[in-house]
């Protein structure tokens, strides 16, 4: 069986390519929420501060939204799987579990209490302002069933819940794989051998593509909706697991990705960009009532599989140092993920009463939301609550002092931005 004993991407090695991937993912997730009200159709199960797919339609916002909807969460879970596998290789099981709880579980719990409460207040105020609820019902939180089901839950923090659960699943997975690598469990050993061979070949992109496409075929609402609640949605959870486990495989075969180099990521990224065109056409046709909800399944799975493979190859292989701006944005990306959603929702609500083109509203919300999120980033470093929300142990230096970040084994989350003062 193949086992990756290379030091490429070893536990103490810096992988600067992932800083650029993190920045791109952070900008894309804010872009996704900023474009949401101006899309051609609603995401079923998602309640926003303004009506979605109403009179305002963005020529720019709409295709960017549907492309981001296909790619963003697979990319986040792929990176999480890679860094979680790295964390699992660095210490004891107890240390790994405690680290995951501190870096995912605590932010999830505190985020629901603080950021979630702020979001709930903004959303409840938005309902009467947009004519979907009376002020008296809003004051008493007497919400219709369809609103209540969509407002109560983990909201955009569901990602933390899913990553934590997959990280806990990784504990027995790592134990079984270690035993198979020692020659035990021959069936598991043969399966791993086949996966490793595939990961070392140019066909590696087929693994996430096939898995995601099959799951979307079973439940198209994973792409065209927002299954939501306090507990994981089965198909959505498996969808995230395909990406998480692919990231785990990328860590296991990191030397093959490093040997492929950033050049191997370029044709995959180009192919993902090209797949976005038939994806958008399929969504448009589906929104007009043709082809049904299953029409976008294949292009969505293809676009996501190609994009996640390109990003992980680039992150694992690029050794070009990051500059100050990229390091600053990467260092703040987890904080931006936490706080941007209520900011974006409030901005959409305010701009509802402003007469301007939809695409200009989209760009305004995108820029202002990123600016406000970055402006509040010092809270994540200078306050006890901020450090708990971002999984830090101690105060850190401001981003302006960052030049070339280096991972710190004890303090920085492996599946989110890491940084170190120059």
Short mmCIF file of C-alpha atoms in Angstrom, two decimals:
data_model
loop_
_atom_site.label_atom_id
_atom_site.label_comp_id
_atom_site.label_asym_id
_atom_site.label_seq_id
_atom_site.Cartn_x
_atom_site.Cartn_y
_atom_site.Cartn_z
CA UNK A 1 0.00 0.00 0.00
CA UNK A 2 1.09 3.56 -0.68
CA UNK A 3 1.74 5.68 2.36
CA UNK A 4 2.91 9.25 2.06
CA UNK A 5 6.05 9.56 4.15
CA UNK A 6 7.21 12.72 2.42
CA UNK A 7 7.84 15.82 4.45
CA UNK A 8 5.90 17.89 1.92
CA UNK A 9 3.28 19.69 3.95
CA UNK A 10 4.46 17.99 7.13
CA UNK A 11 2.91 19.09 10.39
CA UNK A 12 5.40 21.86 11.04
CA UNK A 13 5.80 23.09 7.47
CA UNK A 14 4.29 26.35 6.25
CA UNK A 15 1.95 26.10 3.24
CA UNK A 16 1.59 29.72 2.06
CA UNK A 17 -0.59 28.72 -0.89
CA UNK A 18 -3.44 28.09 1.49
CA UNK A 19 -3.40 31.72 2.64
CA UNK A 20 -4.35 32.78 -0.89
CA UNK A 21 -6.98 30.05 -1.08
CA UNK A 22 -8.44 31.21 2.26
CA UNK A 23 -8.63 34.80 1.08
CA UNK A 24 -10.41 33.74 -2.11
CA UNK A 25 -12.86 31.59 -0.15
CA UNK A 26 -13.52 34.38 2.36
CA UNK A 27 -14.25 36.93 -0.37
CA UNK A 28 -16.44 34.44 -2.20
CA UNK A 29 -18.62 33.63 0.80
CA UNK A 30 -19.26 37.33 1.45
CA UNK A 31 -19.95 37.77 -2.28
CA UNK A 32 -22.42 34.87 -2.13
CA UNK A 33 -24.49 36.46 0.62
CA UNK A 34 -24.20 39.94 -0.92
CA UNK A 35 -25.60 38.64 -4.23
CA UNK A 36 -28.38 36.51 -2.71
CA UNK A 37 -31.38 38.92 -3.02
CA UNK A 38 -30.59 39.61 -6.66
CA UNK A 39 -30.63 35.97 -7.86
CA UNK A 40 -33.14 34.62 -10.36
CA UNK A 41 -34.78 32.24 -7.88
CA UNK A 42 -35.01 31.64 -4.15
CA UNK A 43 -33.12 29.02 -2.19
CA UNK A 44 -35.88 26.92 -0.65
CA UNK A 45 -35.74 27.03 3.13
CA UNK A 46 -33.76 30.27 3.31
CA UNK A 47 -35.36 33.36 4.85
CA UNK A 48 -33.51 36.61 4.13
CA UNK A 49 -33.98 40.20 5.35
CA UNK A 50 -35.43 41.19 1.95
CA UNK A 51 -37.38 39.20 -0.57
CA UNK A 52 -35.21 37.07 -2.85
CA UNK A 53 -35.87 36.84 -6.59
CA UNK A 54 -38.23 39.80 -6.46
CA UNK A 55 -38.26 42.79 -8.80
CA UNK A 56 -34.49 43.31 -8.51
CA UNK A 57 -32.30 41.06 -10.63
CA UNK A 58 -28.54 41.46 -10.94
CA UNK A 59 -26.93 40.70 -14.29
CA UNK A 60 -23.58 40.39 -12.49
CA UNK A 61 -24.82 39.22 -9.09
CA UNK A 62 -26.95 36.34 -10.37
CA UNK A 63 -24.27 34.21 -12.12
CA UNK A 64 -21.74 34.93 -9.36
CA UNK A 65 -24.26 33.79 -6.76
CA UNK A 66 -25.01 30.44 -8.41
CA UNK A 67 -21.37 29.72 -9.10
CA UNK A 68 -20.45 30.50 -5.49
CA UNK A 69 -23.35 28.38 -4.24
CA UNK A 70 -21.86 25.37 -6.04
CA UNK A 71 -18.23 25.92 -5.01
CA UNK A 72 -17.91 27.71 -1.68
CA UNK A 73 -18.91 25.12 0.90
CA UNK A 74 -17.15 22.24 -0.88
CA UNK A 75 -14.03 24.40 -0.82
CA UNK A 76 -14.38 25.18 2.90
CA UNK A 77 -14.93 21.54 3.81
CA UNK A 78 -12.07 20.39 1.58
CA UNK A 79 -9.67 22.75 3.34
CA UNK A 80 -11.07 21.69 6.70
CA UNK A 81 -10.45 18.02 5.91
CA UNK A 82 -6.87 18.76 4.88
CA UNK A 83 -6.07 20.73 8.04
CA UNK A 84 -7.96 18.36 10.29
CA UNK A 85 -5.92 15.45 8.95
CA UNK A 86 -2.79 17.48 9.60
CA UNK A 87 -3.91 18.18 13.16
CA UNK A 88 -4.62 14.49 13.73
CA UNK A 89 -1.06 13.63 12.78
CA UNK A 90 0.46 16.00 15.34
CA UNK A 91 -0.48 14.64 18.75
CA UNK A 92 -2.67 12.39 20.85
CA UNK A 93 -6.33 11.66 20.23
CA UNK A 94 -7.28 13.58 23.37
CA UNK A 95 -5.32 16.64 22.25
CA UNK A 96 -6.91 16.45 18.80
CA UNK A 97 -10.46 16.24 20.17
CA UNK A 98 -9.89 19.06 22.66
CA UNK A 99 -8.38 21.18 19.91
CA UNK A 100 -11.38 20.59 17.64
CA UNK A 101 -13.81 21.43 20.46
CA UNK A 102 -11.94 24.64 21.26
CA UNK A 103 -11.61 25.68 17.64
CA UNK A 104 -15.04 24.62 16.39
CA UNK A 105 -17.34 23.72 19.29
CA UNK A 106 -16.73 26.80 21.43
CA UNK A 107 -17.08 29.26 18.51
CA UNK A 108 -20.27 27.45 17.48
CA UNK A 109 -21.84 27.71 20.94
CA UNK A 110 -20.78 31.31 21.58
CA UNK A 111 -21.55 32.32 18.02
CA UNK A 112 -25.13 31.10 18.30
CA UNK A 113 -25.55 33.12 21.52
CA UNK A 114 -23.94 36.35 20.29
CA UNK A 115 -23.81 36.58 16.49
CA UNK A 116 -26.89 34.39 16.14
CA UNK A 117 -28.85 36.65 18.51
CA UNK A 118 -27.80 39.74 16.52
CA UNK A 119 -28.91 38.06 13.29
CA UNK A 120 -32.25 37.06 14.83
CA UNK A 121 -32.92 40.66 15.93
CA UNK A 122 -32.12 42.04 12.48
CA UNK A 123 -34.25 39.41 10.74
CA UNK A 124 -37.25 39.93 13.04
CA UNK A 125 -37.12 43.69 12.46
CA UNK A 126 -36.84 43.06 8.71
CA UNK A 127 -40.06 41.04 8.52
CA UNK A 128 -42.51 43.92 9.20
CA UNK A 129 -40.35 46.38 7.28
CA UNK A 130 -40.68 44.19 4.19
CA UNK A 131 -44.39 43.50 4.70
CA UNK A 132 -44.08 39.86 5.70
CA UNK A 133 -45.16 40.21 9.35
CA UNK A 134 -47.00 42.70 11.53
CA UNK A 135 -45.09 44.76 14.08
CA UNK A 136 -47.18 43.29 16.89
CA UNK A 137 -46.36 39.71 15.83
CA UNK A 138 -42.70 40.66 15.48
CA UNK A 139 -42.69 42.21 18.97
CA UNK A 140 -44.17 39.04 20.48
CA UNK A 141 -42.03 36.78 18.26
CA UNK A 142 -45.29 35.24 17.08
CA UNK A 143 -43.86 33.93 13.84
CA UNK A 144 -45.61 31.79 11.23
CA UNK A 145 -44.40 28.19 11.11
CA UNK A 146 -42.44 28.63 7.87
CA UNK A 147 -40.60 31.65 9.30
CA UNK A 148 -39.96 30.03 12.66
CA UNK A 149 -38.50 26.93 11.06
CA UNK A 150 -36.10 29.05 9.01
CA UNK A 151 -35.08 31.50 11.75
CA UNK A 152 -34.30 29.07 14.56
CA UNK A 153 -31.14 27.06 14.07
CA UNK A 154 -27.41 27.41 13.66
CA UNK A 155 -27.82 29.80 10.66
CA UNK A 156 -24.55 30.33 8.78
CA UNK A 157 -22.63 28.72 11.67
CA UNK A 158 -23.81 25.27 10.53
CA UNK A 159 -20.38 24.87 8.92
CA UNK A 160 -18.74 24.72 12.36
CA UNK A 161 -21.17 22.05 13.53
CA UNK A 162 -20.54 19.88 10.49
CA UNK A 163 -16.74 20.23 10.64
CA UNK A 164 -16.73 19.33 14.32
CA UNK A 165 -18.79 16.19 13.68
CA UNK A 166 -16.58 15.10 10.76
CA UNK A 167 -13.48 15.74 12.87
CA UNK A 168 -14.88 13.41 15.53
CA UNK A 169 -15.54 10.83 12.83
CA UNK A 170 -11.90 11.23 11.80
CA UNK A 171 -10.73 9.72 15.11
CA UNK A 172 -11.86 6.15 14.34
CA UNK A 173 -11.07 6.68 10.67
CA UNK A 174 -7.43 7.48 11.47
CA UNK A 175 -7.23 4.45 13.76
CA UNK A 176 -8.59 2.08 11.09
CA UNK A 177 -6.35 3.55 8.40
CA UNK A 178 -3.27 3.27 10.63
CA UNK A 179 -4.09 -0.40 11.23
CA UNK A 180 -4.61 -0.96 7.49
CA UNK A 181 -1.26 0.68 6.76
CA UNK A 182 0.32 -1.84 9.12
CA UNK A 183 -1.15 -4.69 7.10
CA UNK A 184 -4.36 -5.28 9.02
CA UNK A 185 -7.86 -5.05 7.50
CA UNK A 186 -6.96 -6.19 3.96
CA UNK A 187 -10.25 -4.95 2.48
CA UNK A 188 -9.63 -1.46 3.85
CA UNK A 189 -6.02 -1.69 2.66
CA UNK A 190 -7.11 -2.46 -0.91
CA UNK A 191 -9.61 0.40 -0.91
CA UNK A 192 -6.98 2.82 0.38
CA UNK A 193 -4.50 1.59 -2.19
CA UNK A 194 -6.99 2.32 -4.98
CA UNK A 195 -7.78 5.77 -3.54
CA UNK A 196 -4.08 6.58 -3.19
CA UNK A 197 -3.41 5.56 -6.80
CA UNK A 198 -6.27 7.76 -7.95
CA UNK A 199 -4.99 10.67 -5.86
CA UNK A 200 -1.56 10.34 -7.49
CA UNK A 201 -3.07 10.49 -10.98
CA UNK A 202 -4.55 13.40 -12.97
CA UNK A 203 -7.95 11.75 -12.47
CA UNK A 204 -8.08 12.76 -8.78
CA UNK A 205 -10.71 15.39 -9.54
CA UNK A 206 -13.20 12.63 -10.33
CA UNK A 207 -13.40 11.58 -6.67
CA UNK A 208 -15.17 14.70 -5.36
CA UNK A 209 -17.02 15.27 -8.63
CA UNK A 210 -18.67 11.86 -8.70
CA UNK A 211 -19.48 11.90 -4.99
CA UNK A 212 -21.01 15.38 -5.06
CA UNK A 213 -22.99 14.70 -8.23
CA UNK A 214 -24.51 11.52 -6.83
CA UNK A 215 -25.58 13.27 -3.63
CA UNK A 216 -27.07 16.19 -5.55
CA UNK A 217 -28.99 13.70 -7.68
CA UNK A 218 -30.52 12.29 -4.48
CA UNK A 219 -31.24 15.70 -2.93
CA UNK A 220 -31.07 18.71 -5.32
CA UNK A 221 -32.01 21.03 -2.42
CA UNK A 222 -28.44 20.74 -1.14
CA UNK A 223 -27.62 23.08 -4.06
CA UNK A 224 -30.98 24.73 -4.79
CA UNK A 225 -32.06 25.15 -1.18
CA UNK A 226 -30.91 25.67 2.38
CA UNK A 227 -31.77 22.64 4.55
CA UNK A 228 -31.58 24.20 7.98
CA UNK A 229 -32.09 23.45 11.67
CA UNK A 230 -30.37 22.74 14.94
CA UNK A 231 -29.30 19.29 13.80
CA UNK A 232 -27.52 18.20 10.61
CA UNK A 233 -29.51 17.48 7.47
CA UNK A 234 -28.58 13.97 6.27
CA UNK A 235 -27.85 14.63 2.58
CA UNK A 236 -26.23 17.97 3.31
CA UNK A 237 -24.05 16.33 5.94
CA UNK A 238 -22.94 13.63 3.49
CA UNK A 239 -22.32 16.31 0.85
CA UNK A 240 -19.97 18.09 3.26
CA UNK A 241 -18.37 14.75 4.14
CA UNK A 242 -17.40 14.04 0.52
CA UNK A 243 -15.40 17.27 0.53
CA UNK A 244 -13.98 16.80 4.04
CA UNK A 245 -12.79 13.28 3.23
CA UNK A 246 -11.33 14.43 -0.08
CA UNK A 247 -9.33 17.02 1.86
CA UNK A 248 -8.25 14.24 4.23
CA UNK A 249 -7.07 12.21 1.22
CA UNK A 250 -5.20 15.25 -0.09
CA UNK A 251 -3.27 15.43 3.18
CA UNK A 252 -2.53 11.71 3.01
CA UNK A 253 -1.19 12.15 -0.53
CA UNK A 254 0.30 15.59 -0.02
CA UNK A 255 3.62 14.75 -1.67
CA UNK A 256 1.79 13.86 -4.89
CA UNK A 257 -0.01 17.20 -4.82
CA UNK A 258 3.24 19.03 -4.06
CA UNK A 259 4.95 17.23 -6.94
CA UNK A 260 2.11 18.18 -9.30
CA UNK A 261 2.78 21.84 -8.51
CA UNK A 262 0.59 24.92 -8.96
CA UNK A 263 0.67 24.39 -12.72
CA UNK A 264 -1.55 21.31 -12.29
CA UNK A 265 -4.21 23.49 -10.65
CA UNK A 266 -4.55 25.92 -13.56
CA UNK A 267 -6.33 23.68 -16.10
CA UNK A 268 -8.66 22.45 -13.35
CA UNK A 269 -9.49 26.02 -12.33
CA UNK A 270 -10.10 26.92 -15.99
CA UNK A 271 -12.35 23.88 -16.43
CA UNK A 272 -14.31 24.84 -13.30
CA UNK A 273 -14.78 28.35 -14.69
CA UNK A 274 -16.04 26.93 -17.98
CA UNK A 275 -18.42 24.59 -16.13
CA UNK A 276 -19.97 27.65 -14.48
CA UNK A 277 -21.52 28.68 -17.82
CA UNK A 278 -23.70 25.58 -18.37
CA UNK A 279 -24.42 25.62 -14.63
CA UNK A 280 -25.86 29.12 -14.83
CA UNK A 281 -27.84 28.32 -17.97
CA UNK A 282 -29.28 25.24 -16.26
CA UNK A 283 -30.32 27.30 -13.22
CA UNK A 284 -31.91 29.92 -15.46
CA UNK A 285 -33.82 27.30 -17.41
CA UNK A 286 -34.91 25.64 -14.18
CA UNK A 287 -36.08 28.99 -12.78
CA UNK A 288 -38.26 29.46 -15.86
CA UNK A 289 -39.97 26.15 -15.16
CA UNK A 290 -38.10 23.94 -17.58
CA UNK A 291 -36.09 20.82 -16.85
CA UNK A 292 -36.96 20.65 -13.15
CA UNK A 293 -34.60 20.97 -10.21
CA UNK A 294 -32.33 18.15 -11.41
CA UNK A 295 -31.09 20.00 -14.48
CA UNK A 296 -28.23 21.86 -12.66
CA UNK A 297 -27.01 18.72 -10.84
CA UNK A 298 -24.26 17.60 -13.22
CA UNK A 299 -22.73 21.05 -13.89
CA UNK A 300 -22.92 21.89 -10.16
CA UNK A 301 -21.09 18.70 -9.18
CA UNK A 302 -18.55 19.16 -11.97
CA UNK A 303 -17.87 22.80 -11.13
CA UNK A 304 -17.45 22.02 -7.42
CA UNK A 305 -15.27 18.94 -7.94
CA UNK A 306 -12.91 20.72 -10.31
CA UNK A 307 -12.69 23.84 -8.13
CA UNK A 308 -11.99 22.02 -4.86
CA UNK A 309 -9.29 19.88 -6.51
CA UNK A 310 -7.62 22.92 -8.06
CA UNK A 311 -7.68 24.82 -4.76
CA UNK A 312 -6.23 21.97 -2.70
CA UNK A 313 -3.49 21.24 -5.23
CA UNK A 314 -2.55 24.90 -5.27
CA UNK A 315 -2.67 25.23 -1.49
CA UNK A 316 -0.56 22.11 -0.94
CA UNK A 317 2.02 22.89 -3.61
CA UNK A 318 2.53 26.65 -3.81
CA UNK A 319 5.54 27.83 -1.84
CA UNK A 320 5.47 31.45 -3.01
CA UNK A 321 5.51 33.63 0.14
CA UNK A 322 2.43 35.68 0.93
CA UNK A 323 2.61 39.46 1.04
CA UNK A 324 1.30 41.75 3.73
CA UNK A 325 -2.17 42.27 2.26
CA UNK A 326 -2.85 38.57 1.67
CA UNK A 327 -1.52 37.69 5.12
CA UNK A 328 -3.76 40.31 6.73
CA UNK A 329 -6.88 39.13 4.91
CA UNK A 330 -6.07 35.47 5.55
CA UNK A 331 -5.51 36.18 9.24
CA UNK A 332 -8.91 37.84 9.51
CA UNK A 333 -10.85 35.42 7.28
CA UNK A 334 -12.37 33.33 10.06
CA UNK A 335 -13.58 36.44 11.87
CA UNK A 336 -15.07 37.75 8.62
CA UNK A 337 -16.88 34.45 8.16
CA UNK A 338 -18.36 34.73 11.66
CA UNK A 339 -19.63 38.32 11.57
CA UNK A 340 -20.37 39.16 7.95
CA UNK A 341 -23.82 37.56 7.68
CA UNK A 342 -25.77 39.93 9.99
CA UNK A 343 -23.87 42.87 8.47
CA UNK A 344 -24.85 41.83 4.94
CA UNK A 345 -28.47 41.23 5.96
CA UNK A 346 -28.72 44.68 7.57
CA UNK A 347 -27.17 46.36 4.53
CA UNK A 348 -29.64 44.64 2.21
CA UNK A 349 -32.49 45.84 4.39
CA UNK A 350 -31.25 49.41 4.30
CA UNK A 351 -30.69 49.43 0.55
CA UNK A 352 -34.18 48.10 -0.09
CA UNK A 353 -35.42 51.67 0.33
CA UNK A 354 -32.77 53.13 -1.99
CA UNK A 355 -33.45 53.41 -5.71
CA UNK A 356 -30.34 52.09 -7.44
CA UNK A 357 -29.47 49.22 -9.82
CA UNK A 358 -29.33 45.75 -8.31
CA UNK A 359 -25.72 45.16 -9.33
CA UNK A 360 -24.65 48.45 -7.76
CA UNK A 361 -26.40 47.40 -4.54
CA UNK A 362 -24.61 44.06 -4.70
CA UNK A 363 -21.18 45.66 -5.12
CA UNK A 364 -21.92 48.22 -2.40
CA UNK A 365 -22.96 45.53 0.08
CA UNK A 366 -19.92 43.42 -0.80
CA UNK A 367 -17.42 46.23 -0.25
CA UNK A 368 -19.04 47.71 2.87
CA UNK A 369 -19.52 44.28 4.50
CA UNK A 370 -15.88 43.34 3.98
CA UNK A 371 -14.78 46.76 5.24
CA UNK A 372 -16.91 46.62 8.39
CA UNK A 373 -15.92 43.03 9.11
CA UNK A 374 -12.24 43.91 8.80
CA UNK A 375 -12.72 47.04 10.90
CA UNK A 376 -14.07 44.94 13.78
CA UNK A 377 -11.31 42.31 13.46
CA UNK A 378 -9.27 43.69 16.40
CA UNK A 379 -12.10 42.46 18.66
CA UNK A 380 -11.05 38.90 17.79
CA UNK A 381 -7.55 39.54 19.12
CA UNK A 382 -7.96 42.02 21.96
CA UNK A 383 -10.97 40.71 23.86
CA UNK A 384 -11.59 37.48 25.71
CA UNK A 385 -14.88 36.93 23.88
CA UNK A 386 -13.25 37.53 20.50
CA UNK A 387 -10.49 35.05 21.23
CA UNK A 388 -13.03 32.44 22.31
CA UNK A 389 -15.07 33.05 19.17
CA UNK A 390 -12.03 32.49 16.98
CA UNK A 391 -10.48 29.66 18.99
CA UNK A 392 -7.42 31.58 20.13
CA UNK A 393 -5.66 30.98 23.43
CA UNK A 394 -4.01 34.35 23.88
CA UNK A 395 -3.91 37.87 22.41
CA UNK A 396 -2.20 38.17 19.03
CA UNK A 397 -0.51 40.98 17.20
CA UNK A 398 -2.56 43.10 14.80
CA UNK A 399 -2.61 42.11 11.12
CA UNK A 400 -0.59 45.19 10.16
CA UNK A 401 2.49 43.60 11.73
CA UNK A 402 2.15 40.42 9.66
CA UNK A 403 4.58 39.76 6.85
CA UNK A 404 5.03 36.06 6.22
CA UNK A 405 2.78 34.02 8.54
CA UNK A 406 4.10 30.83 10.07
CA UNK A 407 1.83 28.28 11.69
CA UNK A 408 2.00 28.08 15.47
CA UNK A 409 1.41 24.52 16.65
CA UNK A 410 -0.52 25.31 19.80
CA UNK A 411 -2.48 28.47 19.23
CA UNK A 412 -3.69 28.65 15.65
CA UNK A 413 -6.50 26.58 14.11
CA UNK A 414 -5.27 24.30 11.35
CA UNK A 415 -8.50 24.60 9.35
CA UNK A 416 -8.73 28.35 9.41
CA UNK A 417 -6.32 31.29 8.92
CA UNK A 418 -2.97 31.15 10.70
CA UNK A 419 -0.48 33.93 11.19
CA UNK A 420 2.55 35.03 13.05
CA UNK A 421 4.28 38.31 13.60
CA UNK A 422 7.36 38.94 11.51
#
